[in-house]
């Protein structure tokens, strides 16, 4: 690998990829975003790249290796480094992360809706570990596509990164996309993959998690029902369940999440632009 790679700057990552085409997600070098970083490595062997110890997707695209990297939402602006290995040699490849301010939502609710009982808290903690393990699934195969289908039609609300305060108390930022749809609306697999996990969880309700390969994982929450089983293979567009209001929600909708290298990233980067109503 050439040493100039360690000084790659990706403040505007689209410039480094020129036009990566329809095969890649839109890039955004901000917390919760995705960058595509060219790797100067031999064509005959796939290099291994990691960020903070987590395996990163590496694809062959237009005659070169690309690392497709998810940037954790809690990342501070500044320089980050991939560790890239091939043939017993290791290099560090740098990229820059710019800052981004996400929206803030402040709500006043009944105290019982904010503070969990000991029993509910213990359940949520147990489930969190199981869900986290499924979202960090890494299978050593490339995904069929990095451009995803919208799992349901409908307006997209409560955008990724939204910071919520309940009765003045900060809660974890929203790490997915909420899509408004009526209960019973069929939910489509956003891409071909394997069912990594299904479950009925305290916060997420009925949930399906799909492994698409090389660290790309999608999550579908609050379902009224699930139509798949763990380990099942699904094709893009296959029905995996239906929209519901299970778990800790106030109404029917789909919570849709996307994970790369074990971190939740902005699903909008992988989806076609939302259709807007025509002006009359």
PDB file of C-alpha atoms in Angstrom, residues 59-215:
ATOM      1  CA  UNK A  59     -15.994  -4.116  -1.981  1.00  0.00           C
ATOM      2  CA  UNK A  60     -14.503  -4.317  -5.456  1.00  0.00           C
ATOM      3  CA  UNK A  61     -15.938  -1.396  -7.438  1.00  0.00           C
ATOM      4  CA  UNK A  62     -14.774  -0.064 -10.835  1.00  0.00           C
ATOM      5  CA  UNK A  63     -11.467  -1.926 -10.659  1.00  0.00           C
ATOM      6  CA  UNK A  64     -10.524  -0.824  -7.139  1.00  0.00           C
ATOM      7  CA  UNK A  65     -11.129  -1.783  -3.529  1.00  0.00           C
ATOM      8  CA  UNK A  66     -13.459   0.478  -1.564  1.00  0.00           C
ATOM      9  CA  UNK A  67     -14.048   0.488   2.171  1.00  0.00           C
ATOM     10  CA  UNK A  68     -17.676   1.435   2.832  1.00  0.00           C
ATOM     11  CA  UNK A  69     -17.646   2.806   6.363  1.00  0.00           C
ATOM     12  CA  UNK A  70     -20.452   3.661   8.780  1.00  0.00           C
ATOM     13  CA  UNK A  71     -19.580   6.573  11.090  1.00  0.00           C
ATOM     14  CA  UNK A  72     -20.948   6.218  14.659  1.00  0.00           C
ATOM     15  CA  UNK A  73     -23.478   8.886  15.646  1.00  0.00           C
ATOM     16  CA  UNK A  74     -21.438   9.875  18.727  1.00  0.00           C
ATOM     17  CA  UNK A  75     -18.286  10.570  16.671  1.00  0.00           C
ATOM     18  CA  UNK A  76     -16.657  13.934  17.374  1.00  0.00           C
ATOM     19  CA  UNK A  77     -15.600  16.059  14.376  1.00  0.00           C
ATOM     20  CA  UNK A  78     -12.004  15.452  13.398  1.00  0.00           C
ATOM     21  CA  UNK A  79      -9.645  12.872  12.012  1.00  0.00           C
ATOM     22  CA  UNK A  80     -10.465   9.142  12.096  1.00  0.00           C
ATOM     23  CA  UNK A  81      -8.423   6.191  10.856  1.00  0.00           C
ATOM     24  CA  UNK A  82      -9.112   2.820   9.328  1.00  0.00           C
ATOM     25  CA  UNK A  83      -6.683   0.004   9.999  1.00  0.00           C
ATOM     26  CA  UNK A  84      -6.172  -1.860   6.726  1.00  0.00           C
ATOM     27  CA  UNK A  85      -4.311  -5.145   6.437  1.00  0.00           C
ATOM     28  CA  UNK A  86      -3.230  -7.271   3.496  1.00  0.00           C
ATOM     29  CA  UNK A  87      -0.489  -9.869   3.107  1.00  0.00           C
ATOM     30  CA  UNK A  88       0.781  -9.451   6.650  1.00  0.00           C
ATOM     31  CA  UNK A  89       1.198  -5.684   6.301  1.00  0.00           C
ATOM     32  CA  UNK A  90      -0.920  -3.041   8.042  1.00  0.00           C
ATOM     33  CA  UNK A  91      -1.537   0.566   7.052  1.00  0.00           C
ATOM     34  CA  UNK A  92      -3.649   3.345   8.532  1.00  0.00           C
ATOM     35  CA  UNK A  93      -5.938   5.253   6.187  1.00  0.00           C
ATOM     36  CA  UNK A  94      -7.225   8.570   7.443  1.00  0.00           C
ATOM     37  CA  UNK A  95     -10.471  10.408   6.783  1.00  0.00           C
ATOM     38  CA  UNK A  96     -12.079  13.487   8.260  1.00  0.00           C
ATOM     39  CA  UNK A  97     -15.486  13.737   9.903  1.00  0.00           C
ATOM     40  CA  UNK A  98     -17.336  17.054   9.832  1.00  0.00           C
ATOM     41  CA  UNK A  99     -19.811  18.122  12.487  1.00  0.00           C
ATOM     42  CA  UNK A 100     -23.577  17.976  12.100  1.00  0.00           C
ATOM     43  CA  UNK A 101     -26.393  19.307  14.290  1.00  0.00           C
ATOM     44  CA  UNK A 102     -29.458  17.077  14.434  1.00  0.00           C
ATOM     45  CA  UNK A 103     -32.913  18.244  15.462  1.00  0.00           C
ATOM     46  CA  UNK A 104     -33.998  18.346  19.121  1.00  0.00           C
ATOM     47  CA  UNK A 105     -37.452  17.376  20.404  1.00  0.00           C
ATOM     48  CA  UNK A 106     -38.626  18.299  23.928  1.00  0.00           C
ATOM     49  CA  UNK A 107     -41.688  16.519  25.312  1.00  0.00           C
ATOM     50  CA  UNK A 108     -43.588  16.616  28.571  1.00  0.00           C
ATOM     51  CA  UNK A 109     -45.159  13.256  29.452  1.00  0.00           C
ATOM     52  CA  UNK A 110     -46.417  11.396  32.502  1.00  0.00           C
ATOM     53  CA  UNK A 111     -43.493  10.332  34.759  1.00  0.00           C
ATOM     54  CA  UNK A 112     -44.418   6.670  34.386  1.00  0.00           C
ATOM     55  CA  UNK A 113     -43.687   6.907  30.655  1.00  0.00           C
ATOM     56  CA  UNK A 114     -40.111   8.036  31.309  1.00  0.00           C
ATOM     57  CA  UNK A 115     -38.886   6.042  34.305  1.00  0.00           C
ATOM     58  CA  UNK A 116     -39.101   2.282  33.872  1.00  0.00           C
ATOM     59  CA  UNK A 117     -39.944  -0.111  36.655  1.00  0.00           C
ATOM     60  CA  UNK A 118     -37.125  -2.352  37.866  1.00  0.00           C
ATOM     61  CA  UNK A 119     -38.707  -5.333  36.104  1.00  0.00           C
ATOM     62  CA  UNK A 120     -39.064  -3.476  32.778  1.00  0.00           C
ATOM     63  CA  UNK A 121     -35.550  -2.063  33.040  1.00  0.00           C
ATOM     64  CA  UNK A 122     -34.046  -5.520  33.616  1.00  0.00           C
ATOM     65  CA  UNK A 123     -35.978  -6.880  30.647  1.00  0.00           C
ATOM     66  CA  UNK A 124     -34.887  -4.005  28.399  1.00  0.00           C
ATOM     67  CA  UNK A 125     -31.241  -4.470  29.388  1.00  0.00           C
ATOM     68  CA  UNK A 126     -31.336  -8.199  28.582  1.00  0.00           C
ATOM     69  CA  UNK A 127     -32.945  -7.549  25.232  1.00  0.00           C
ATOM     70  CA  UNK A 128     -30.532  -4.754  24.377  1.00  0.00           C
ATOM     71  CA  UNK A 129     -27.601  -7.184  24.474  1.00  0.00           C
ATOM     72  CA  UNK A 130     -29.382  -9.652  22.165  1.00  0.00           C
ATOM     73  CA  UNK A 131     -30.393  -6.950  19.690  1.00  0.00           C
ATOM     74  CA  UNK A 132     -26.910  -5.421  19.703  1.00  0.00           C
ATOM     75  CA  UNK A 133     -25.340  -8.792  18.899  1.00  0.00           C
ATOM     76  CA  UNK A 134     -27.682  -9.274  15.925  1.00  0.00           C
ATOM     77  CA  UNK A 135     -26.982  -5.780  14.614  1.00  0.00           C
ATOM     78  CA  UNK A 136     -23.236  -6.455  14.753  1.00  0.00           C
ATOM     79  CA  UNK A 137     -23.538  -9.545  12.558  1.00  0.00           C
ATOM     80  CA  UNK A 138     -20.741  -9.780   9.998  1.00  0.00           C
ATOM     81  CA  UNK A 139     -20.844 -12.489   7.342  1.00  0.00           C
ATOM     82  CA  UNK A 140     -17.987 -12.575   4.856  1.00  0.00           C
ATOM     83  CA  UNK A 141     -20.026 -12.128   1.695  1.00  0.00           C
ATOM     84  CA  UNK A 142     -20.819  -8.951  -0.249  1.00  0.00           C
ATOM     85  CA  UNK A 143     -24.393  -7.670  -0.153  1.00  0.00           C
ATOM     86  CA  UNK A 144     -26.498  -8.026  -3.287  1.00  0.00           C
ATOM     87  CA  UNK A 145     -27.085  -4.260  -3.204  1.00  0.00           C
ATOM     88  CA  UNK A 146     -26.210  -1.209  -1.138  1.00  0.00           C
ATOM     89  CA  UNK A 147     -29.166   0.718  -2.530  1.00  0.00           C
ATOM     90  CA  UNK A 148     -32.165  -0.408  -0.521  1.00  0.00           C
ATOM     91  CA  UNK A 149     -35.859  -0.619  -1.277  1.00  0.00           C
ATOM     92  CA  UNK A 150     -38.222   1.443   0.865  1.00  0.00           C
ATOM     93  CA  UNK A 151     -39.724  -1.225   3.159  1.00  0.00           C
ATOM     94  CA  UNK A 152     -43.146   0.480   3.138  1.00  0.00           C
ATOM     95  CA  UNK A 153     -44.563   3.478   1.300  1.00  0.00           C
ATOM     96  CA  UNK A 154     -45.378   6.482   3.427  1.00  0.00           C
ATOM     97  CA  UNK A 155     -44.067   9.748   4.883  1.00  0.00           C
ATOM     98  CA  UNK A 156     -40.755   9.499   6.714  1.00  0.00           C
ATOM     99  CA  UNK A 157     -40.817  11.188  10.107  1.00  0.00           C
ATOM    100  CA  UNK A 158     -38.796  11.404  13.350  1.00  0.00           C
ATOM    101  CA  UNK A 159     -35.606  11.560  11.343  1.00  0.00           C
ATOM    102  CA  UNK A 160     -32.384   9.802  12.213  1.00  0.00           C
ATOM    103  CA  UNK A 161     -30.291  11.592  14.833  1.00  0.00           C
ATOM    104  CA  UNK A 162     -33.230  13.344  16.511  1.00  0.00           C
ATOM    105  CA  UNK A 163     -32.304  14.134  20.145  1.00  0.00           C
ATOM    106  CA  UNK A 164     -35.198  13.700  22.542  1.00  0.00           C
ATOM    107  CA  UNK A 165     -35.771  15.180  25.999  1.00  0.00           C
ATOM    108  CA  UNK A 166     -38.607  13.834  28.153  1.00  0.00           C
ATOM    109  CA  UNK A 167     -39.487  16.124  31.065  1.00  0.00           C
ATOM    110  CA  UNK A 168     -36.082  17.735  30.646  1.00  0.00           C
ATOM    111  CA  UNK A 169     -34.230  14.405  30.774  1.00  0.00           C
ATOM    112  CA  UNK A 170     -32.044  13.530  27.785  1.00  0.00           C
ATOM    113  CA  UNK A 171     -32.679  10.209  26.080  1.00  0.00           C
ATOM    114  CA  UNK A 172     -30.656   8.346  23.465  1.00  0.00           C
ATOM    115  CA  UNK A 173     -30.826   9.902  19.975  1.00  0.00           C
ATOM    116  CA  UNK A 174     -33.141   8.312  17.448  1.00  0.00           C
ATOM    117  CA  UNK A 175     -30.995   5.912  15.425  1.00  0.00           C
ATOM    118  CA  UNK A 176     -33.477   4.923  12.742  1.00  0.00           C
ATOM    119  CA  UNK A 177     -36.190   6.280  10.482  1.00  0.00           C
ATOM    120  CA  UNK A 178     -39.900   6.203  11.314  1.00  0.00           C
ATOM    121  CA  UNK A 179     -42.154   5.630   8.303  1.00  0.00           C
ATOM    122  CA  UNK A 180     -45.837   6.390   8.746  1.00  0.00           C
ATOM    123  CA  UNK A 181     -48.123   3.588   7.551  1.00  0.00           C
ATOM    124  CA  UNK A 182     -51.408   2.073   8.659  1.00  0.00           C
ATOM    125  CA  UNK A 183     -51.476  -1.079  10.763  1.00  0.00           C
ATOM    126  CA  UNK A 184     -51.393  -4.205   8.624  1.00  0.00           C
ATOM    127  CA  UNK A 185     -49.415  -2.663   5.748  1.00  0.00           C
ATOM    128  CA  UNK A 186     -47.039  -5.356   4.383  1.00  0.00           C
ATOM    129  CA  UNK A 187     -43.344  -4.721   5.054  1.00  0.00           C
ATOM    130  CA  UNK A 188     -40.830  -5.614   2.332  1.00  0.00           C
ATOM    131  CA  UNK A 189     -37.245  -6.755   2.864  1.00  0.00           C
ATOM    132  CA  UNK A 190     -35.095  -3.797   1.799  1.00  0.00           C
ATOM    133  CA  UNK A 191     -32.592  -6.166   0.142  1.00  0.00           C
ATOM    134  CA  UNK A 192     -31.827  -9.866  -0.162  1.00  0.00           C
ATOM    135  CA  UNK A 193     -30.508 -11.420   3.026  1.00  0.00           C
ATOM    136  CA  UNK A 194     -30.847 -13.847   5.910  1.00  0.00           C
ATOM    137  CA  UNK A 195     -33.065 -13.408   8.973  1.00  0.00           C
ATOM    138  CA  UNK A 196     -30.514 -12.843  11.750  1.00  0.00           C
ATOM    139  CA  UNK A 197     -33.046 -12.372  14.548  1.00  0.00           C
ATOM    140  CA  UNK A 198     -36.746 -12.081  15.315  1.00  0.00           C
ATOM    141  CA  UNK A 199     -38.260 -11.235  18.680  1.00  0.00           C
ATOM    142  CA  UNK A 200     -40.868  -9.420  20.717  1.00  0.00           C
ATOM    143  CA  UNK A 201     -38.997  -6.736  22.653  1.00  0.00           C
ATOM    144  CA  UNK A 202     -39.984  -4.187  25.301  1.00  0.00           C
ATOM    145  CA  UNK A 203     -39.058  -1.076  23.319  1.00  0.00           C
ATOM    146  CA  UNK A 204     -39.062  -2.388  19.736  1.00  0.00           C
ATOM    147  CA  UNK A 205     -42.063  -4.712  19.889  1.00  0.00           C
ATOM    148  CA  UNK A 206     -42.157  -7.405  17.209  1.00  0.00           C
ATOM    149  CA  UNK A 207     -38.853  -7.064  15.363  1.00  0.00           C
ATOM    150  CA  UNK A 208     -37.090  -8.574  12.345  1.00  0.00           C
ATOM    151  CA  UNK A 209     -33.351  -8.127  11.733  1.00  0.00           C
ATOM    152  CA  UNK A 210     -31.877  -9.033   8.337  1.00  0.00           C
ATOM    153  CA  UNK A 211     -28.215  -9.739   7.570  1.00  0.00           C
ATOM    154  CA  UNK A 212     -27.309  -8.648   4.028  1.00  0.00           C
ATOM    155  CA  UNK A 213     -23.587  -9.440   4.203  1.00  0.00           C
ATOM    156  CA  UNK A 214     -20.316  -7.676   5.059  1.00  0.00           C
ATOM    157  CA  UNK A 215     -21.826  -5.843   8.028  1.00  0.00           C
TER     158      UNK A 215
END
